[in-house]
XYZ file of C-alpha atoms in Angstrom:
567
model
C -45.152 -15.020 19.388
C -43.821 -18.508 20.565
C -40.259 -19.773 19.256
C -39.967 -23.017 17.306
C -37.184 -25.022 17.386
C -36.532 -28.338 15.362
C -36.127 -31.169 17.735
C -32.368 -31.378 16.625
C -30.949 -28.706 15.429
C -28.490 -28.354 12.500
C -28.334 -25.314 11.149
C -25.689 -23.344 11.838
C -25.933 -19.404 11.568
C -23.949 -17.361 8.728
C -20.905 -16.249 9.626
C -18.840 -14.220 6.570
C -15.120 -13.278 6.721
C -13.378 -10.756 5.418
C -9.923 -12.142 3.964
C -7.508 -9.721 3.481
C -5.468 -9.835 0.055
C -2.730 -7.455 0.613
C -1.624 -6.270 -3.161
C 0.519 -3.406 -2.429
C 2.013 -1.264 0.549
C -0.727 0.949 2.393
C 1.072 3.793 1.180
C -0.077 2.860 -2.119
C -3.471 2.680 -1.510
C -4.049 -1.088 -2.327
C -5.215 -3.109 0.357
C -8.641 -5.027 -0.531
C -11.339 -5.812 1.279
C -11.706 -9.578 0.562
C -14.775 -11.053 1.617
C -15.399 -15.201 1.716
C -18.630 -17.155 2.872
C -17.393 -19.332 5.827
C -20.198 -22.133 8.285
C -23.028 -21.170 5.370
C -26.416 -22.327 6.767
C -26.043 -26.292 6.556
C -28.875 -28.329 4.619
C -28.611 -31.206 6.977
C -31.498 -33.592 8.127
C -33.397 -32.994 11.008
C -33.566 -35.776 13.694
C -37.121 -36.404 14.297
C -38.573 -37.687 17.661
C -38.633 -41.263 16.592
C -35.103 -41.005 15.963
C -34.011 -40.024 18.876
C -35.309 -42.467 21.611
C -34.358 -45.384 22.909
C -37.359 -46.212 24.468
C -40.416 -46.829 21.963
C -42.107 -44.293 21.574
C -45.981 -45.368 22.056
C -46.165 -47.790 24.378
C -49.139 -50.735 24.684
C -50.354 -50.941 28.301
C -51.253 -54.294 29.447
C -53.808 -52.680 31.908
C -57.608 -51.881 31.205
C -57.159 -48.807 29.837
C -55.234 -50.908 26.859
C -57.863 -49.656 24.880
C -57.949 -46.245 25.057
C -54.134 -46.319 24.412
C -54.016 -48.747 21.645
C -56.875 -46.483 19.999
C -54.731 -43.096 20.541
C -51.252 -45.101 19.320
C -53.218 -45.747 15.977
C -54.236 -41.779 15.872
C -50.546 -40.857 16.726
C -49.052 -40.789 13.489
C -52.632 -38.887 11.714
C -54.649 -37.253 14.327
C -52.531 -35.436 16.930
C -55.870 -34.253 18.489
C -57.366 -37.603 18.516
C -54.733 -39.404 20.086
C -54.939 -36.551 22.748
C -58.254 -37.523 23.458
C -57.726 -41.135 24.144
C -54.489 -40.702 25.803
C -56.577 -38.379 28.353
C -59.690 -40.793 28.324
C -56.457 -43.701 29.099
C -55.928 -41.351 32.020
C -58.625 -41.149 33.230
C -58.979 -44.957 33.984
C -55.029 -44.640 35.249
C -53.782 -41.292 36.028
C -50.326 -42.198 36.756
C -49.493 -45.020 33.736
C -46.007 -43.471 32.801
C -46.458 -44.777 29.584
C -49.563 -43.692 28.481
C -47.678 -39.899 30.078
C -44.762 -40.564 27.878
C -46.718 -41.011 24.906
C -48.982 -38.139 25.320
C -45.780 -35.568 26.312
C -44.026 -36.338 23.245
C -47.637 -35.657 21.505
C -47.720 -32.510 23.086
C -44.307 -31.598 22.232
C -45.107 -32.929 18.702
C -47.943 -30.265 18.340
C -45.679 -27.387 20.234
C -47.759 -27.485 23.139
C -44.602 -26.735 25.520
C -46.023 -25.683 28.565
C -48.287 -28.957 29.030
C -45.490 -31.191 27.831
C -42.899 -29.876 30.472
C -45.754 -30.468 32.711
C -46.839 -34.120 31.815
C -42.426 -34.853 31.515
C -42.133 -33.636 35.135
C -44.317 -36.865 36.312
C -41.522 -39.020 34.966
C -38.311 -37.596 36.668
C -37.131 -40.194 38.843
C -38.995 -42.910 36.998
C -36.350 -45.685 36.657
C -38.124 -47.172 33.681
C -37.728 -44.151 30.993
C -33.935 -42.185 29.931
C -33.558 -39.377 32.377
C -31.514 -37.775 30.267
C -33.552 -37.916 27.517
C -36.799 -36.399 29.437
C -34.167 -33.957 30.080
C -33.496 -33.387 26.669
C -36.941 -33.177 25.896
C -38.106 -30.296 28.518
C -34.749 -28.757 27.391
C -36.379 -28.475 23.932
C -39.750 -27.879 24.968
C -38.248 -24.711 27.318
C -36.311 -23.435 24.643
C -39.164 -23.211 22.307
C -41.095 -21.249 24.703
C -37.872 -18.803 24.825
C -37.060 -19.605 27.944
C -33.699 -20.586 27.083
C -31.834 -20.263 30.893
C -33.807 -23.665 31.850
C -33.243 -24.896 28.633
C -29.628 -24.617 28.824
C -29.158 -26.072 32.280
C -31.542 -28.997 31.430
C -28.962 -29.638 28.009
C -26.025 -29.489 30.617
C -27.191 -31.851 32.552
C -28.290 -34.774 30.132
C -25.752 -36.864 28.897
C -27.351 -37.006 25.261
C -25.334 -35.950 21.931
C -27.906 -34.018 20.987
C -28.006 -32.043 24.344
C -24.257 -30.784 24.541
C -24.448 -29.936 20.506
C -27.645 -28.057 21.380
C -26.238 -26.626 24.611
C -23.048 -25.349 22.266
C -25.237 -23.487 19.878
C -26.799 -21.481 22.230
C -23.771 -20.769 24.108
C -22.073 -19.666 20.514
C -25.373 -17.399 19.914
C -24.446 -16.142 23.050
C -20.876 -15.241 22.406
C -19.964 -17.443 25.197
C -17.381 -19.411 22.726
C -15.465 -20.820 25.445
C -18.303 -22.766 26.870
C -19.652 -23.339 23.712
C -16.655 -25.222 22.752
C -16.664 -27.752 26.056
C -20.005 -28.806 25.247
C -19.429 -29.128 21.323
C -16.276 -31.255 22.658
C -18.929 -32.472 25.311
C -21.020 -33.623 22.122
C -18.006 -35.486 20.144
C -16.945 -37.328 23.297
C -21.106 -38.771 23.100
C -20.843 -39.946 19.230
C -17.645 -39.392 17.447
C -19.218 -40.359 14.190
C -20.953 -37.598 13.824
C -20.180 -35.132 10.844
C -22.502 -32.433 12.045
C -20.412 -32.292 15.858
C -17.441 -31.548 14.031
C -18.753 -29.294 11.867
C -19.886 -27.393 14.523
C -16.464 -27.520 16.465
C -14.189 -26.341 13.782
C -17.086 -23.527 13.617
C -16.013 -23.071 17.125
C -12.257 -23.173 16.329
C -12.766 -20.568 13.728
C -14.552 -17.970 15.931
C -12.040 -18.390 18.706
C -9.446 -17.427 16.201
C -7.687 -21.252 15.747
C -7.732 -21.812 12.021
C -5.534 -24.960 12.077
C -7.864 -26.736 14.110
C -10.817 -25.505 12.694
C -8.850 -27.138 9.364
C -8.288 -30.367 10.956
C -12.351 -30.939 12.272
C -13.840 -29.720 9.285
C -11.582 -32.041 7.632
C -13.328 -35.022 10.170
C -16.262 -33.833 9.197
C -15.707 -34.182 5.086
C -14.223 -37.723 5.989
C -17.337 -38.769 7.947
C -19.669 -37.232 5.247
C -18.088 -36.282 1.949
C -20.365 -33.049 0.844
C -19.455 -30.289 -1.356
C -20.408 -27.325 0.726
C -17.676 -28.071 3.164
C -15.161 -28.871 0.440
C -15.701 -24.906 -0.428
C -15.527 -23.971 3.402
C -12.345 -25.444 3.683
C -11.243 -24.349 0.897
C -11.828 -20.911 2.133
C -10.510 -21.715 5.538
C -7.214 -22.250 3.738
C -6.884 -19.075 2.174
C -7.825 -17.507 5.459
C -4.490 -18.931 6.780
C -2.743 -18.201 4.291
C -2.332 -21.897 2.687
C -2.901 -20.794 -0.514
C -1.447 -24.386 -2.147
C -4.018 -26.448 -0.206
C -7.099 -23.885 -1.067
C -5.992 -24.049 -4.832
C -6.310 -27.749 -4.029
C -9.204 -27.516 -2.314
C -10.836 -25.306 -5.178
C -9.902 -27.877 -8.147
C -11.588 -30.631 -6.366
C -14.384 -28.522 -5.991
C -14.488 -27.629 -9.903
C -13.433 -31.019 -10.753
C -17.659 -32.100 -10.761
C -19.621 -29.767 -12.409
C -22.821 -31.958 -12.453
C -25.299 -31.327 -9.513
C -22.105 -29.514 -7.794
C -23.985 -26.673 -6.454
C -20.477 -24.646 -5.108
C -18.853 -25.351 -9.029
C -18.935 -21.580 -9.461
C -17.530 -21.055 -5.791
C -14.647 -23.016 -7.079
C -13.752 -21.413 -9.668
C -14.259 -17.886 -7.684
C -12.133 -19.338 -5.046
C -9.663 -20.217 -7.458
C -9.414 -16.806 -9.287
C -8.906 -15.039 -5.909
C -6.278 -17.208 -4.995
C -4.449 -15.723 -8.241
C -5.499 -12.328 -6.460
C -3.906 -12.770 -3.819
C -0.868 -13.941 -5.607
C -0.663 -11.218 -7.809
C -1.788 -13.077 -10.994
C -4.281 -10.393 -11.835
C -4.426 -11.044 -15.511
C -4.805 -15.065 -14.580
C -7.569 -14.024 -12.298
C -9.440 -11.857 -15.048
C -9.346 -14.411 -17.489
C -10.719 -17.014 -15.248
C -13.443 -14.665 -14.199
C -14.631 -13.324 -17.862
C -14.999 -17.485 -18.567
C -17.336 -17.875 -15.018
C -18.910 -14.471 -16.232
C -20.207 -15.681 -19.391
C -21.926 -18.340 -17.705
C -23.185 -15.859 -15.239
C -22.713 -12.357 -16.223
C -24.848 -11.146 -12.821
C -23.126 -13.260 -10.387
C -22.353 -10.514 -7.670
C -18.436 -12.214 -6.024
C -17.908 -12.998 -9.742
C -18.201 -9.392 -10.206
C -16.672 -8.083 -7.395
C -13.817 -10.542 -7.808
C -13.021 -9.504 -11.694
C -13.635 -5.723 -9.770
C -10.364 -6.180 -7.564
C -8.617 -7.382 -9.912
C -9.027 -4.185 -12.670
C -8.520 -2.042 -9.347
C -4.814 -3.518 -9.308
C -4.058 -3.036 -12.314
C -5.256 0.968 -12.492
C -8.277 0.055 -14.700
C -10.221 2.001 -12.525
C -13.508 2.378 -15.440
C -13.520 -1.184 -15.549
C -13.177 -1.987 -12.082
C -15.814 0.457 -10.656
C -18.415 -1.074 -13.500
C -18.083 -4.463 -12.078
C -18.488 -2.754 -8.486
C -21.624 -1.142 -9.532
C -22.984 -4.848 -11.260
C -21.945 -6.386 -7.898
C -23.948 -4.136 -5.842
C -26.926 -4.255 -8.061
C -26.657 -7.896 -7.765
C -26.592 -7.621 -3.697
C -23.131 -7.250 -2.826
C -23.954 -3.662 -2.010
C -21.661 -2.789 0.967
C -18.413 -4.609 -0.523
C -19.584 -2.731 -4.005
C -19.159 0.267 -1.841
C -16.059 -0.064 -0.034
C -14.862 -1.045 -3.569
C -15.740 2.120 -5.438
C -14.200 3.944 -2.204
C -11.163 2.418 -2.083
C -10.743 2.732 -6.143
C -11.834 6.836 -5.813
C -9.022 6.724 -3.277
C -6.529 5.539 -5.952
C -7.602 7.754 -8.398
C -7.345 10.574 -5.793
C -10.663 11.348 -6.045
C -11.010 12.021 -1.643
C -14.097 13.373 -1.974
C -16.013 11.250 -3.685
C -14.500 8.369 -1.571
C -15.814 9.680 1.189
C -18.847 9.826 0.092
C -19.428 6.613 -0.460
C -18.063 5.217 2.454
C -20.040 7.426 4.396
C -23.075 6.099 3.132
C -22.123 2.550 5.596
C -23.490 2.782 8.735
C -21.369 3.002 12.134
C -21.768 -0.742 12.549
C -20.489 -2.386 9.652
C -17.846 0.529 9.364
C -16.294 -0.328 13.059
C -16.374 -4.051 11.689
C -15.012 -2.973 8.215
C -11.009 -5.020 7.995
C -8.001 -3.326 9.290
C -6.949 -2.973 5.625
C -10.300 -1.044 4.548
C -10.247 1.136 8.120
C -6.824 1.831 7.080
C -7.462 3.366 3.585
C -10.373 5.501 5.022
C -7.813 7.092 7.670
C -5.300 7.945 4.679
C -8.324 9.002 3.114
C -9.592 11.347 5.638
C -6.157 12.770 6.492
C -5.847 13.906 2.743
C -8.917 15.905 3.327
C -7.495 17.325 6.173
C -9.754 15.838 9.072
C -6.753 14.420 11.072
C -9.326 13.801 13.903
C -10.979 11.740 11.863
C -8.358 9.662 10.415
C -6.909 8.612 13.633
C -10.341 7.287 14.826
C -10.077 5.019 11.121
C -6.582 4.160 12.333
C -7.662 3.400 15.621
C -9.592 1.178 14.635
C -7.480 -0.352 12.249
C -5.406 -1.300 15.140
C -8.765 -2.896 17.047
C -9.292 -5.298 13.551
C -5.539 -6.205 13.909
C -3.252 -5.246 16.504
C -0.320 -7.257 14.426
C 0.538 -5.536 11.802
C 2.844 -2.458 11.986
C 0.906 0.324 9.381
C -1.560 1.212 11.339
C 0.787 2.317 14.188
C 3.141 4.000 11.861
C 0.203 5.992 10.320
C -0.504 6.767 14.081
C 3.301 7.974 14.119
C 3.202 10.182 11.470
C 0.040 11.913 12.599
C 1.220 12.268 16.138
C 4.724 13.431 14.304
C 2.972 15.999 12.107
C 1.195 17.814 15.449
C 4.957 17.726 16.881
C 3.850 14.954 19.658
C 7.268 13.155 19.048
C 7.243 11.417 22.371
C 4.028 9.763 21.266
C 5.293 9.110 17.836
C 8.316 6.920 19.064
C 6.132 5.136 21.563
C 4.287 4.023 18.068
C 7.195 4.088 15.297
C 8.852 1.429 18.589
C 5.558 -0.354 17.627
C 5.293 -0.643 14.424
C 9.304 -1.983 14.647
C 8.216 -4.782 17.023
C 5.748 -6.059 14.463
C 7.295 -5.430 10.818
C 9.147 -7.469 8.900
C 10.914 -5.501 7.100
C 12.080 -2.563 9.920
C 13.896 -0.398 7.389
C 11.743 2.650 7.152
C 9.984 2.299 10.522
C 13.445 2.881 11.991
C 14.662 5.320 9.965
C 10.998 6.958 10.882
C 11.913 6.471 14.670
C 15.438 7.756 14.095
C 13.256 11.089 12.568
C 11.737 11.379 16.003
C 15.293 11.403 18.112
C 16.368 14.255 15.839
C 13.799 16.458 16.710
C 13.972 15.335 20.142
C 17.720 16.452 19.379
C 18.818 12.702 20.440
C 21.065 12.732 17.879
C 22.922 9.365 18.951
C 19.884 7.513 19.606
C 18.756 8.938 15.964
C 22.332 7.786 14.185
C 21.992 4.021 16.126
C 18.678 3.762 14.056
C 19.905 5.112 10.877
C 22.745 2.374 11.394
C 20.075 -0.270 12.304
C 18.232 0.607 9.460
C 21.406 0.190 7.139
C 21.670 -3.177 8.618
C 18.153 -4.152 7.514
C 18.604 -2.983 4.105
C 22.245 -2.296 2.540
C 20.066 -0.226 -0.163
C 18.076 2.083 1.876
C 19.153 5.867 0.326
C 17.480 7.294 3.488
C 18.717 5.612 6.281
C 22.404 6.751 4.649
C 20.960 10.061 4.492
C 19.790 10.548 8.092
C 22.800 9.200 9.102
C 24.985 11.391 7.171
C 23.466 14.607 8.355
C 23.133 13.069 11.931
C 26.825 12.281 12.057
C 27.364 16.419 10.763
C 25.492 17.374 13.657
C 28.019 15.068 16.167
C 30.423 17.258 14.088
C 32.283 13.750 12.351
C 32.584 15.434 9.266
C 34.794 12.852 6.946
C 32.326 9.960 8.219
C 29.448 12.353 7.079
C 30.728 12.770 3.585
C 31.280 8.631 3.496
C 27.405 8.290 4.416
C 26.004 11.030 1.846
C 28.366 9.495 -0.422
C 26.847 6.224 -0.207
C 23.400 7.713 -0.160
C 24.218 9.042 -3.622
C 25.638 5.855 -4.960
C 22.272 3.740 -4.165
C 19.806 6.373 -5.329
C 21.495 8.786 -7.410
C 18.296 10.441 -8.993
C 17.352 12.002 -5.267
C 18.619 16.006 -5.474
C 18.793 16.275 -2.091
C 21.211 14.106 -1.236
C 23.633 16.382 -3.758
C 21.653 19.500 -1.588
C 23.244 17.851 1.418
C 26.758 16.809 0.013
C 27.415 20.863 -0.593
C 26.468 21.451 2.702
C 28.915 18.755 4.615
C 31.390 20.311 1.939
C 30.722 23.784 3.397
C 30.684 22.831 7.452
C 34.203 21.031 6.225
C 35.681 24.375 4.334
C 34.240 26.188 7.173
C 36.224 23.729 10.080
C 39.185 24.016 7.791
C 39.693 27.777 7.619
C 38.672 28.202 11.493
C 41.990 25.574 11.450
C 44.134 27.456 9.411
C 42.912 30.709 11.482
C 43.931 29.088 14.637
C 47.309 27.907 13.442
C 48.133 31.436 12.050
C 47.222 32.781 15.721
C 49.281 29.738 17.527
C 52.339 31.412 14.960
C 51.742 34.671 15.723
C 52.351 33.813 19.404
C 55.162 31.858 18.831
C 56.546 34.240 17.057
C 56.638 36.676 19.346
C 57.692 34.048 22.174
C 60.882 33.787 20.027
C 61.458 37.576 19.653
C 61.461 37.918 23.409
C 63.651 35.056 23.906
C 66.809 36.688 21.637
C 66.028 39.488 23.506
C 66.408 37.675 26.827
C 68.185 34.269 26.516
C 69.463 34.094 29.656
C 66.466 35.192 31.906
C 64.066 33.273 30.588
C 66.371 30.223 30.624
C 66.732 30.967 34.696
C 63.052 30.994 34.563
C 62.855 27.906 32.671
C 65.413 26.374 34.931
C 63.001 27.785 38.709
C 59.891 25.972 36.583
C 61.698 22.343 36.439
C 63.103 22.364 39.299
C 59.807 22.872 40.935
C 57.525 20.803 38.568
C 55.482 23.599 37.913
C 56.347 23.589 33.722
C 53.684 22.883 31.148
C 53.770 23.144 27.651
C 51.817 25.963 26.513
C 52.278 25.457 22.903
């Protein structure tokens, strides 16, 4: 079945991402799956054929076959098949009249007859009296409907038409070929910089090549060219994908500010409410949600949105009867890696991993680092260790710039006893945190069992440094510093671990035991100075005995420098 392809193309494919709201740690179980429409399908106008020439379009000949041609120019715009006929009959009188060959290839093209228009558009390459480029554009389109899209894409190259190097860039982004598909969408701007649809297309560009601010800036060219409310709520979106939250919340209230023949109103206000997610107004963001919901009690990210937010605040009945509305309502594999993730916080394993086993092995290796994350926790509280490193693993392919995934790595790795492979990832994790405390002190965990105990005690100290109020990092180095047998400086470090978390027994456990290695290094003391007495006791005996021979002796030993203290 042949492809058809509008002459100019504006539609631009779906592309949905997944924004992560981070609520809590991953050891709590709370990271979201957040997912936000971004480069919808645009409703723009399609550029007709009499739009896009320069030349006219059906030319009067001057010649005898004016006839014919005048006859077929009058059928051109009613009867396709008609016009054919007299354009051929016009022919037939004239067989090479470019115009009358112009007139009936764009006919031709006009019905979808490809194949004979690339044929009757050949004739005119070379012709000085016709657009070369915009034949070129023409066979381009003509090739590319019949799916032969290698021609077509050399013959958009090479014309020097706007709507050639926007067309070229959309089939070199279907491709995956971003890179190219951003010279020729820069190709396209360079032809007509007033047009909104060129910049739309290159901040779509921007966005899949992973440069949000610029994406920002050209979609922002775009709204200024053409004010329209469906790229007020991409940008909007684009915001909170960079983490602008001020400028989406902006974004969002100019978007709610028109209600009236505002299609994205509701996006807004979703928009809005998941901003307050994100910022940990969950009660803000259920309020605003109920209101939308009441409007539209089915609407499935209304749902889903007011879902997240019960999920954070433990109201797991709630949030899993939102899931369930969102996924009737055709959210259905966010519904699902909702009711998994809230399962998982209820500690219901099983039954988490049942539903998330119900997504196939596509979307699950594109599920977000956040989502692959809580799966691999998931799986390793079942017990399938295997398993959860492959989640983690990929976890680490979503986002190689965050540090839990790699600590999660370290602990499994730690578990099995592979501490040389743990470091390599606690060292990691380190590089990419924030906040280093506990990766450190797990790192320093590693060098004890390695037996590096100095190595271990730097990272307890580094640790300390990071956070003045870490009760473990004071722990490991206590015990650490017992080990390098600097007993007082143990008892200082347990003692401080006590003073910032004085509800942890262990630390108490661990005092007694520095007490006892003390006690212990005190009587081996006192043992050793009762034996250095002894002997000096019975050094002094022997001397009364025999004062003046040993002081002979004593005299032979300084006068050959052969005397040492033995006591």
């Amino acid at each position: 079945m042949k492809k058809t392809t509008t002459f100019f193309r504006t539609k631009i494919n779906t592309l949905l991402v997944l924004v992560l709201i981070i609520l809590q740690s991953p050891s709590a179980f709370g990271l979201l799956e957040k997912k936000f429409p971004l480069f919808n399908k645009a409703k723009s106008k399609v550029v007709t054929v009499n739009e896009m020439e320069t030349t006219s379009r059906f030319n009067s000949c001057k010649e005898s076959n004016q006839v014919f041609n005048n006859i077929a120019i009058v059928y051109s715009d009613s009867n396709l098949d008609k016009a054919i006929e007299y354009y051929t009959k016009s022919l037939l009188l004239e067989p090479n009249n470019s115009y009358v060959l112009y007139n009936l290839a764009n006919i031709y093209l006009k019905q979808n007859k490809n194949l004979s228009a690339i044929k009757t558009y050949k004739k005119l390459l070379g012709n000085k009296d016709f657009d070369q480029d915009l034949l070129k554009f023409y066979m381009a389109f003509a090739y590319e409907n019949e799916g032969d899209i290698t021609i077509a894409l050399e013959l958009y190259e090479e014309s020097n038409k706007f709507e050639a190097a926007y067309n070229a860039s959309l089939i070199l982004k279907n491709q995956g070929d971003i890179i190219a598909a951003m010279q020729e969408a820069k190709r396209a701007i360079t032809l007509n910089k007033k047009s909104e649809k060129a910049f739309f297309n290159y901040a779509n560009l921007n966005f899949l090549s992973g440069n949000i601010n610029s994406a920002i800036n050209n979609l922002k060219k775009s709204l200024k060219i053409n004010f329209d409310y469906f790229k007020v709520n991409e940008l909007g979106y684009l915001y909170v994908f960079n983490n602008d939250l001020k400028f989406a919340r902006k974004t969002f209230n100019l978007l709610c500010a028109e209600k009236n023949n505002n299609p994205y109103f509701m996006s807004g206000l979703i928009g809005i409410a998941r901003i307050d997610l994100e910022e940990g107004k969950y009660f803000e963001c259920i309020t605003g949600i109920q209101e939308l919901l009441t409007i539209a009690p089915m609407h499935p990210q209304a749902n889903k949105t007011i879902a997240d937010a019960y999920l954070n605040v433990r109201n797991y009945k709630k949030a899993d009867a939102h899931y369930l509305q969102a996924f009737d309502n055709g959210l259905e594999l966010f519904a699902i890696i909702g009711l998994a993730v809230s399962n998982h916080k209820q500690e219901n394993f099983s039954t988490s991993q049942k539903f998330y086993q119900q997504i196939d092995s596509t979307e699950t290796n594109n599920l977000s680092y956040d989502t692959q994350l809580i799966f691999g926790i998931n799986e390793y509280q079942l017990g399938n260790r295997q398993k959860a490193k492959e989640f983690t693993d990929n976890a680490i392919k979503q986002d190689n710039k965050r540090p839990e995934a790699y600590s999660f790595l370290g602990q499994l790795q730690f578990e099995l006893g592979e501490y040389t492979n743990a470091e390599k990832n606690y060292k990691e994790a380190i590089k990419r945190a924030k906040n280093k405390e506990v990766y450190m002190v797990n790192l320093a965990n590693c060098y004890v069992h390695l037996n590096h105990f100095k190595k271990a005690f730097r990272q307890f100290d580094n640790a300390i440094i990071q956070n003045s109020k870490y009760s473990k990092a004071y722990t490991g180095k206590g015990m650490c510093l017992l080990k390098l047998n600097r007993l007082p400086e143990a008892l200082t470090a347990i003692n401080k671990a006590i003073e910032t978390e004085p509800s942890e027994p262990f630390n108490y456990v661990n005092k007694s035991y520095i007490h006892a290695s003390i006690a212990l290094e005190t009587t081996e003391e006192i043992k050793k100075q009762e034996h250095l007495l002894t002997g000096i006791c019975r050094q002094i005996t022997f001397i009364e005995k025999q004062p003046v021979i040993l002081f002979v002796r004593l005299q032979e030993c300084w006068s050959k420098g052969k005397y040492t203290n033995r006591f």
